[in-house]
Short mmCIF file of C-alpha atoms and ligand atoms in Angstrom, two decimals:
data_model
loop_
_atom_site.label_atom_id
_atom_site.label_comp_id
_atom_site.label_asym_id
_atom_site.label_seq_id
_atom_site.Cartn_x
_atom_site.Cartn_y
_atom_site.Cartn_z
CA MET A 6 33.46 -18.20 -0.36
CA ASN A 7 32.43 -20.92 -2.75
CA PRO A 8 35.47 -22.99 -3.64
CA THR A 9 33.76 -24.91 -6.48
CA ILE A 10 35.37 -24.19 -9.82
CA ALA A 11 34.30 -26.95 -12.18
CA LEU A 12 32.48 -30.20 -12.65
CA GLU A 13 34.32 -32.69 -14.82
CA CYS A 14 32.72 -35.70 -16.53
CA ILE A 15 34.55 -38.80 -15.38
CA ASP A 16 33.85 -40.51 -18.72
CA CYS A 17 34.84 -37.93 -21.34
CA GLY A 18 36.50 -35.15 -19.38
CA ARG A 19 34.05 -32.47 -20.54
CA VAL A 20 33.98 -29.63 -18.04
CA PHE A 21 30.95 -27.72 -16.82
CA VAL A 22 30.72 -24.65 -14.65
CA PRO A 23 28.70 -24.87 -11.42
CA ALA A 24 26.18 -22.34 -12.74
CA ASP A 25 25.05 -24.89 -15.35
CA GLU A 26 23.33 -26.74 -12.50
CA ARG A 27 23.94 -29.98 -14.38
CA LEU A 28 23.88 -33.28 -12.55
CA VAL A 29 25.27 -35.47 -15.35
CA CYS A 30 27.11 -35.03 -18.64
CA PRO A 31 24.61 -35.15 -21.53
CA ASP A 32 26.94 -37.09 -23.82
CA HIS A 33 26.30 -40.54 -22.35
CA ASP A 34 23.41 -42.95 -22.03
CA GLY A 35 22.56 -45.25 -19.19
CA VAL A 36 24.79 -45.04 -16.15
CA GLY A 37 27.56 -42.92 -17.72
CA GLY A 38 28.45 -39.26 -17.43
CA ILE A 39 28.83 -38.85 -13.67
CA LEU A 40 30.50 -35.57 -12.74
CA ASP A 41 33.30 -34.94 -10.29
CA VAL A 42 33.32 -31.64 -8.39
CA GLN A 43 36.63 -29.81 -8.39
CA TYR A 44 37.77 -26.96 -6.18
CA ASP A 45 40.24 -24.22 -5.79
CA GLN A 46 41.14 -24.91 -2.19
CA SER A 47 44.15 -22.65 -1.86
CA GLY A 48 42.16 -20.19 0.24
CA ALA A 49 40.98 -22.91 2.62
CA HIS A 50 44.27 -24.49 3.63
CA ASP A 51 45.16 -22.23 6.54
CA ALA A 52 41.74 -22.47 8.18
CA ILE A 53 41.69 -26.27 7.87
CA GLU A 54 45.25 -26.76 9.07
CA ALA A 55 44.72 -24.48 12.06
CA GLY A 56 41.86 -26.63 13.35
CA ILE A 57 43.45 -30.06 12.99
CA GLY A 58 43.61 -31.87 16.34
CA ASP A 59 41.06 -29.63 18.04
CA GLY A 60 38.28 -32.22 18.09
CA ILE A 61 35.51 -32.64 15.52
CA ASP A 62 32.05 -31.43 16.55
CA ASP A 63 30.45 -32.17 13.20
CA LEU A 64 31.20 -32.10 9.48
CA TRP A 65 30.88 -28.31 9.24
CA LYS A 66 34.38 -28.22 10.71
CA TYR A 67 35.36 -28.74 7.06
CA ALA A 68 32.99 -26.10 5.68
CA PRO A 69 35.78 -24.23 3.86
CA LEU A 70 36.11 -27.35 1.66
CA LEU A 71 32.38 -27.85 1.08
CA PRO A 72 30.40 -26.45 -1.87
CA THR A 73 27.51 -24.99 0.10
CA ASP A 74 27.76 -21.23 -0.51
CA GLY A 75 27.67 -20.41 3.17
CA HIS A 76 24.58 -22.48 3.93
CA ALA A 77 25.02 -25.14 6.61
CA VAL A 78 21.97 -27.18 7.53
CA ASP A 79 22.70 -28.36 11.02
CA LEU A 80 21.32 -31.57 12.44
CA GLY A 81 24.62 -32.87 13.82
CA ALA A 82 26.02 -35.04 11.02
CA GLY A 83 29.64 -36.12 11.27
CA GLY A 84 32.09 -35.86 14.12
CA THR A 85 31.73 -39.59 14.68
CA PRO A 86 34.15 -41.62 16.83
CA LEU A 87 37.02 -43.79 15.63
CA LEU A 88 36.96 -46.68 18.08
CA ASP A 89 39.54 -49.31 18.94
CA ALA A 90 38.31 -52.89 18.64
CA PRO A 91 40.53 -54.88 20.98
CA THR A 92 38.58 -58.14 20.99
CA LEU A 93 38.21 -58.26 17.21
CA SER A 94 41.87 -57.33 16.80
CA ARG A 95 42.92 -60.23 19.00
CA GLU A 96 40.64 -62.69 17.23
CA LEU A 97 41.71 -61.62 13.73
CA GLY A 98 45.40 -60.92 14.29
CA VAL A 99 44.88 -57.55 12.60
CA THR A 100 44.65 -54.18 14.37
CA VAL A 101 41.01 -53.24 13.82
CA ARG A 102 39.43 -49.85 14.35
CA LEU A 103 35.83 -48.88 13.73
CA LYS A 104 34.68 -45.58 12.24
CA ASP A 105 31.26 -45.63 13.83
CA GLU A 106 28.73 -43.79 11.66
CA ARG A 107 25.69 -45.10 13.52
CA GLY A 108 25.49 -41.96 15.65
CA ASN A 109 24.60 -39.71 12.72
CA PRO A 110 21.23 -37.94 13.08
CA THR A 111 19.21 -40.48 11.08
CA GLY A 112 21.42 -43.48 11.86
CA SER A 113 23.66 -43.76 8.82
CA ILE A 114 26.56 -42.19 6.95
CA LYS A 115 24.09 -40.80 4.38
CA ASP A 116 23.57 -37.78 6.63
CA ARG A 117 26.93 -36.45 5.46
CA ALA A 118 25.55 -36.34 1.92
CA SER A 119 22.18 -34.92 2.97
CA ALA A 120 23.73 -32.09 4.98
CA VAL A 121 25.53 -30.85 1.87
CA LEU A 122 22.68 -31.60 -0.56
CA THR A 123 20.08 -29.71 1.48
CA SER A 124 22.47 -26.81 1.99
CA ARG A 125 22.91 -26.62 -1.77
CA ALA A 126 19.16 -26.88 -2.25
CA LEU A 127 18.73 -23.81 -0.05
CA ALA A 128 21.46 -21.97 -1.94
CA GLY A 129 19.79 -22.86 -5.24
CA ASP A 130 16.24 -22.01 -4.14
CA GLU A 131 14.97 -25.53 -4.75
CA SER A 132 11.56 -26.37 -3.34
CA VAL A 133 11.05 -30.13 -3.73
CA LEU A 134 13.76 -32.68 -2.94
CA THR A 135 13.66 -36.21 -4.26
CA CYS A 136 15.85 -39.29 -4.36
CA ALA A 137 15.80 -42.99 -5.02
CA SER A 138 17.31 -45.04 -2.29
CA THR A 139 17.76 -48.53 -0.89
CA GLY A 140 16.51 -46.96 2.37
CA ASN A 141 19.06 -45.00 4.36
CA ALA A 142 19.50 -42.16 1.89
CA ALA A 143 15.72 -41.74 1.76
CA ALA A 144 15.38 -41.58 5.52
CA SER A 145 18.30 -39.20 5.70
CA LEU A 146 17.09 -36.84 2.98
CA ALA A 147 13.63 -36.83 4.54
CA GLY A 148 15.04 -35.87 7.94
CA TYR A 149 17.16 -33.11 6.47
CA ALA A 150 14.28 -31.87 4.30
CA ALA A 151 12.14 -31.60 7.42
CA ARG A 152 14.88 -29.62 9.09
CA THR A 153 15.07 -27.16 6.18
CA GLY A 154 11.30 -26.95 5.61
CA LEU A 155 11.54 -28.26 2.04
CA ASP A 156 9.14 -30.82 0.57
CA CYS A 157 10.52 -34.31 0.10
CA CYS A 158 9.37 -37.13 -2.10
CA ILE A 159 11.25 -40.39 -2.20
CA PHE A 160 11.30 -43.67 -4.11
CA VAL A 161 12.32 -46.98 -2.56
CA PRO A 162 12.24 -50.59 -3.75
CA ALA A 163 9.16 -52.54 -2.72
CA ASP A 164 11.13 -54.82 -0.36
CA VAL A 165 12.64 -51.99 1.71
CA PRO A 166 12.95 -53.00 5.40
CA GLU A 167 10.00 -51.78 7.45
CA GLY A 168 12.06 -49.48 9.68
CA LYS A 169 13.54 -47.70 6.68
CA ALA A 170 10.07 -47.01 5.25
CA VAL A 171 8.56 -45.79 8.51
CA GLN A 172 11.41 -43.43 9.36
CA PRO A 173 10.98 -41.03 6.40
CA LEU A 174 7.22 -41.06 6.93
CA VAL A 175 7.75 -39.82 10.47
CA TYR A 176 9.84 -37.01 8.99
CA GLY A 177 6.82 -36.08 6.88
CA ALA A 178 8.08 -37.18 3.45
CA ASP A 179 5.97 -38.76 0.71
CA VAL A 180 7.32 -42.28 0.28
CA TYR A 181 6.67 -44.31 -2.87
CA ALA A 182 7.56 -48.01 -2.87
CA VAL A 183 8.19 -48.95 -6.49
CA ASP A 184 7.19 -52.36 -7.69
CA GLY A 185 10.71 -53.58 -8.46
CA ASP A 186 14.26 -53.20 -7.24
CA TYR A 187 16.52 -50.22 -6.60
CA ASP A 188 17.20 -49.77 -10.33
CA ASP A 189 13.47 -49.40 -10.99
CA ALA A 190 13.05 -46.91 -8.15
CA PHE A 191 16.01 -44.95 -9.50
CA SER A 192 14.66 -44.83 -13.02
CA LEU A 193 11.22 -43.62 -11.91
CA CYS A 194 12.79 -40.98 -9.69
CA ARG A 195 14.90 -39.65 -12.60
CA ARG A 196 11.89 -39.37 -14.87
CA VAL A 197 9.65 -37.67 -12.32
CA ALA A 198 12.40 -35.26 -11.24
CA ALA A 199 13.07 -34.25 -14.85
CA ASN A 200 9.37 -33.69 -15.47
CA ARG A 201 8.63 -31.60 -12.40
CA GLU A 202 11.96 -29.86 -11.88
CA TRP A 203 12.46 -31.48 -8.51
CA TYR A 204 16.01 -31.49 -7.14
CA ASP A 205 17.28 -35.05 -7.57
CA CYS A 206 19.49 -35.85 -4.60
CA SER A 207 20.12 -39.49 -5.54
CA ALA A 208 23.71 -40.20 -4.59
CA ALA A 209 24.06 -42.15 -7.81
CA VAL A 210 23.80 -39.00 -9.97
CA ASN A 211 24.04 -35.91 -7.81
CA PRO A 212 27.79 -35.24 -7.57
CA TYR A 213 27.37 -33.17 -4.42
CA ALA A 214 26.37 -36.28 -2.45
CA VAL A 215 29.92 -37.56 -2.81
CA GLU A 216 31.21 -34.15 -1.74
CA GLY A 217 29.39 -34.42 1.58
CA LEU A 218 30.32 -38.07 2.05
CA ARG A 219 33.98 -37.25 1.57
CA THR A 220 34.04 -35.64 5.02
CA VAL A 221 34.31 -39.18 6.40
CA GLY A 222 37.68 -39.31 4.63
CA HIS A 223 38.64 -35.95 6.16
CA GLU A 224 37.71 -37.22 9.62
CA LEU A 225 39.50 -40.52 9.16
CA ALA A 226 42.63 -38.66 8.12
CA GLU A 227 42.42 -36.23 11.03
CA GLN A 228 41.68 -38.97 13.57
CA SER A 229 44.32 -41.41 12.39
CA ARG A 230 47.13 -39.03 11.52
CA ALA A 231 49.30 -40.56 14.29
CA SER A 232 48.89 -43.98 12.74
CA VAL A 233 47.34 -44.27 9.28
CA PRO A 234 45.76 -47.72 8.82
CA ASP A 235 47.03 -50.04 6.11
CA TRP A 236 43.44 -50.55 4.96
CA ILE A 237 40.09 -48.79 5.03
CA VAL A 238 37.28 -51.27 4.51
CA TYR A 239 34.04 -49.98 2.96
CA PRO A 240 30.83 -51.70 1.74
CA MET A 241 30.02 -50.85 -1.89
CA GLY A 242 26.54 -50.39 -3.34
CA ASN A 243 26.70 -47.55 -5.86
CA GLY A 244 30.33 -47.01 -4.91
CA CYS A 245 29.85 -43.36 -3.87
CA GLY A 246 30.91 -43.80 -0.26
CA LEU A 247 34.13 -45.60 -1.07
CA ALA A 248 35.07 -43.08 -3.76
CA ALA A 249 34.22 -40.23 -1.40
CA THR A 250 36.30 -41.65 1.45
CA TRP A 251 39.29 -41.81 -0.86
CA LYS A 252 38.76 -38.28 -2.18
CA GLY A 253 38.65 -36.83 1.34
CA PHE A 254 41.59 -38.79 2.69
CA ARG A 255 43.74 -38.00 -0.32
CA GLU A 256 42.96 -34.30 -0.04
CA PHE A 257 44.25 -34.31 3.51
CA ALA A 258 47.37 -36.18 2.40
CA GLU A 259 47.93 -33.47 -0.21
CA LEU A 260 47.54 -30.86 2.52
CA GLY A 261 50.21 -32.67 4.55
CA ILE A 262 47.82 -33.50 7.40
CA VAL A 263 48.63 -37.19 6.97
CA GLU A 264 51.86 -38.54 5.57
CA GLU A 265 50.43 -41.48 3.70
CA CYS A 266 47.18 -42.95 2.45
CA PRO A 267 45.61 -46.31 3.25
CA ARG A 268 44.66 -48.92 0.67
CA LEU A 269 40.95 -49.41 0.11
CA LEU A 270 39.25 -52.74 0.53
CA GLY A 271 35.84 -52.55 -1.16
CA VAL A 272 33.32 -55.18 -0.10
CA GLN A 273 30.32 -56.42 -2.06
CA ALA A 274 27.71 -59.09 -1.42
CA GLU A 275 27.30 -62.17 -3.62
CA GLY A 276 23.96 -60.88 -4.90
CA ALA A 277 25.38 -57.57 -6.21
CA THR A 278 28.97 -57.74 -7.45
CA ALA A 279 29.14 -55.27 -10.34
CA ILE A 280 31.97 -53.10 -8.98
CA HIS A 281 34.03 -56.13 -7.98
CA ASP A 282 33.48 -57.65 -11.44
CA ARG A 283 34.54 -54.46 -13.16
CA PHE A 284 37.59 -53.94 -10.93
CA THR A 285 38.89 -57.49 -11.20
CA GLY A 286 37.85 -58.03 -14.81
CA GLU A 287 35.95 -61.12 -13.79
CA PRO A 288 32.96 -61.93 -15.98
CA ALA A 289 29.71 -60.53 -14.60
CA ARG A 290 27.84 -63.09 -12.56
CA ALA A 291 24.76 -64.37 -14.27
CA ASP A 292 22.51 -64.69 -11.24
CA GLY A 293 22.29 -60.91 -10.69
CA GLY A 294 20.61 -62.08 -7.53
CA GLU A 295 19.79 -60.31 -4.34
CA THR A 296 21.29 -59.81 -0.96
CA GLN A 297 19.82 -59.27 2.47
CA ALA A 298 22.35 -56.48 2.87
CA ASP A 299 19.80 -54.10 1.34
CA SER A 300 22.01 -50.99 1.41
CA ILE A 301 24.48 -52.59 -1.01
CA ASP A 302 21.86 -54.40 -3.10
CA VAL A 303 22.55 -52.37 -6.25
CA GLY A 304 22.55 -54.25 -9.55
CA HIS A 305 23.79 -51.42 -11.79
CA PRO A 306 25.97 -49.08 -9.73
CA HIS A 307 26.25 -45.58 -11.13
CA ASN A 308 29.51 -44.72 -9.52
CA ALA A 309 31.40 -47.89 -10.39
CA GLN A 310 33.92 -45.85 -12.32
CA LYS A 311 34.65 -43.45 -9.47
CA ALA A 312 34.93 -46.41 -7.11
CA CYS A 313 37.26 -48.35 -9.41
CA ARG A 314 39.45 -45.30 -9.88
CA ALA A 315 39.72 -44.90 -6.09
CA LEU A 316 40.51 -48.59 -5.65
CA GLU A 317 43.20 -48.34 -8.30
CA ASP A 318 44.75 -45.11 -7.00
CA SER A 319 44.98 -46.56 -3.51
CA GLY A 320 46.46 -49.90 -4.57
CA GLY A 321 43.32 -51.45 -3.16
CA ALA A 322 41.36 -54.64 -3.59
CA THR A 323 37.79 -55.90 -3.66
CA VAL A 324 36.21 -58.91 -2.04
CA VAL A 325 32.81 -60.60 -2.29
CA VAL A 326 31.09 -62.17 0.71
CA SER A 327 27.97 -64.30 1.14
CA ASP A 328 24.88 -63.29 3.08
CA ARG A 329 25.69 -66.02 5.58
CA GLU A 330 29.12 -64.48 6.22
CA ILE A 331 27.58 -61.01 6.47
CA LEU A 332 25.00 -62.05 9.06
CA ASP A 333 27.60 -63.99 11.07
CA ALA A 334 29.76 -60.87 11.04
CA GLU A 335 26.81 -58.81 12.25
CA ARG A 336 26.56 -61.01 15.30
CA THR A 337 30.34 -61.00 15.80
CA LEU A 338 30.45 -57.18 15.80
CA GLY A 339 27.72 -57.13 18.40
CA ARG A 340 29.25 -59.84 20.59
CA THR A 341 32.85 -58.64 20.48
CA GLU A 342 32.55 -54.86 20.48
CA GLY A 343 29.00 -53.91 21.39
CA ILE A 344 28.34 -52.55 17.90
CA TYR A 345 24.93 -53.32 16.40
CA ALA A 346 25.36 -52.57 12.71
CA GLU A 347 23.12 -53.25 9.74
CA PRO A 348 24.06 -56.06 7.34
CA ALA A 349 25.75 -53.80 4.75
CA SER A 350 27.99 -52.40 7.48
CA ALA A 351 28.77 -55.83 8.92
CA ALA A 352 29.86 -56.82 5.41
CA THR A 353 33.07 -54.89 6.12
CA LEU A 354 33.99 -57.35 8.86
CA ALA A 355 33.05 -60.32 6.69
CA GLY A 356 35.20 -58.80 3.93
CA LEU A 357 38.15 -58.26 6.22
CA GLU A 358 37.92 -61.84 7.48
CA SER A 359 37.85 -63.11 3.92
CA ALA A 360 40.77 -60.87 2.87
CA VAL A 361 42.85 -62.09 5.81
CA GLU A 362 42.12 -65.67 4.86
CA ALA A 363 43.07 -65.01 1.24
CA GLY A 364 46.34 -63.36 2.32
CA VAL A 365 45.34 -60.00 0.81
CA VAL A 366 45.46 -58.43 4.26
CA ALA A 367 48.55 -59.65 6.12
CA PRO A 368 48.72 -60.63 9.79
CA GLY A 369 49.78 -57.57 11.79
CA ASP A 370 48.25 -55.12 9.29
CA SER A 371 45.84 -52.48 10.56
CA ALA A 372 42.36 -51.99 9.13
CA THR A 373 39.62 -49.47 9.80
CA LEU A 374 36.08 -50.67 9.10
CA VAL A 375 33.54 -47.99 8.21
CA VAL A 376 30.42 -48.96 10.17
CA THR A 377 28.04 -47.17 7.84
CA GLY A 378 24.69 -47.64 9.59
CA THR A 379 22.83 -48.87 12.63
CA GLY A 380 21.21 -52.29 12.91
CA LEU A 381 18.19 -50.90 14.70
CA LYS A 382 16.29 -50.06 11.51
CA ASP A 383 16.23 -53.68 10.42
CA THR A 384 15.88 -56.02 13.36
CA ALA A 385 14.06 -58.55 11.14
CA SER A 386 17.24 -59.53 9.27
CA ALA A 387 19.01 -60.22 12.58
CA ARG A 388 16.15 -62.19 14.08
CA ASP A 389 17.36 -65.53 12.68
CA LEU A 390 20.85 -64.98 14.06
CA VAL A 391 19.95 -65.02 17.70
CA ASP A 392 18.15 -67.34 20.07
CA GLY A 393 14.80 -66.19 21.33
CA VAL A 394 14.33 -64.74 24.78
CA ASP A 395 14.02 -67.25 27.63
CA HIS A 396 10.76 -67.21 29.50
CA VAL A 397 11.14 -67.57 33.24
CA PRO A 398 8.75 -67.85 36.16
CA ASP A 399 8.57 -64.82 38.43
CA THR A 400 11.09 -66.14 41.01
CA PRO A 401 14.77 -65.15 41.37
CA ALA A 402 15.92 -68.76 41.82
CA ALA A 403 14.64 -69.61 38.33
CA VAL A 404 17.09 -67.17 36.70
CA PRO A 405 20.35 -68.88 35.75
CA ASP A 406 23.80 -67.28 35.86
CA PRO A 407 25.24 -66.04 32.54
CA GLU A 408 26.88 -68.77 30.47
C1 LIG B 504 24.42 -46.37 1.14
C2 LIG B 504 25.05 -47.31 2.08
C3 LIG B 504 26.14 -48.11 1.72
C4 LIG B 504 26.73 -48.14 0.34
O1 LIG B 504 27.15 -46.89 -0.12
P1 LIG B 504 27.32 -46.61 -1.67
O2 LIG B 504 27.72 -45.20 -1.71
O3 LIG B 504 25.99 -46.87 -2.31
O4 LIG B 504 28.33 -47.55 -2.19
C5 LIG B 504 26.68 -48.95 2.68
N1 LIG B 504 26.16 -49.01 3.93
C6 LIG B 504 25.11 -48.25 4.29
C7 LIG B 504 24.58 -48.39 5.68
C8 LIG B 504 24.52 -47.38 3.39
O5 LIG B 504 23.46 -46.67 3.78
ZN1 LIG B 505 30.89 -36.87 -20.59
#
């Protein structure tokens, strides 16, 4: 059964039926007119409720809530662990847990979106998939396209980290590095997709990306129903992931699976603060700079409105952190908990530290950080954080004890 009933424009409220196959509302220019997928879930409640607490193999556990018409491309996305973080908790005076998305099939949370997008592509008889991406979404879509046998053509900014460019190539995708930033890659992707009738899977415009991502909210609700955290901390680029987390969690609150909802703490980097600026009403920063946290280096986020709405609904807050703080946090996550995350993911820890300092998060609160992606794709950005290896002669006595 397909539970999708309507797609509603989040700007003007105009409603489309799924058969329109529209990605955006035509009544807006620029970054407006994003759609929100709405469901009739009454038929799904019993099946979902019956499975709560039985363990989560992957995101297809929530298939009755997903708009995939019975298709389910299976590469193992979702079903990720929610880990305690005892050392960090002690150091911060806040009970920290980590929703560890690094174990997804291509190494990031984007696989939740790709699983649903490729399943829809099969349902809709699409033949060529495309997206613009800061890196992880491209790698993810390419992996899932390979799995489904569909062609894949992706657009990335010219300064994409090496690992994130090689990965989709190994999956057999055509990868185009656009001379410019993410916004330029996005714009070219839109134009080519419109021309050739390719299926544009860019999370910034394809509403079904958020629908897949929202399974992280379902999982967080199911896994923390004994003790809902005060805060969920999420790094914001386009704002899709944060909005999706809220949508999923809130759905499970409405189903009665959890009794309350957390507040959202959305984190941005100093070089890309558009959602923070919009949420707080602070004037946009002139520098419009850059950040080494490439996955959240988005100058003109397309889902700022969905993100701001989620922040508002949850009674949440935003925080901006510097690249220095992000990279320090990357090392701290590794040192304290054995988690090697990419800079965008480590931004959640930097954001939590900053929010604790500012008194936004109170001592004794609990906070779950969404560790959105692995650090292994971008070792170059971590290289400056660590000392080099020590060279030793080939004799045991020359090897010192650990410090
Ligand atoms: C895409 C991504 C983000 C940001 O998600 P948005 O939906 O663009 O806000 C954060 N971290 C990682 C690792 C990502 O791949
Ligand atoms: Zn509209």
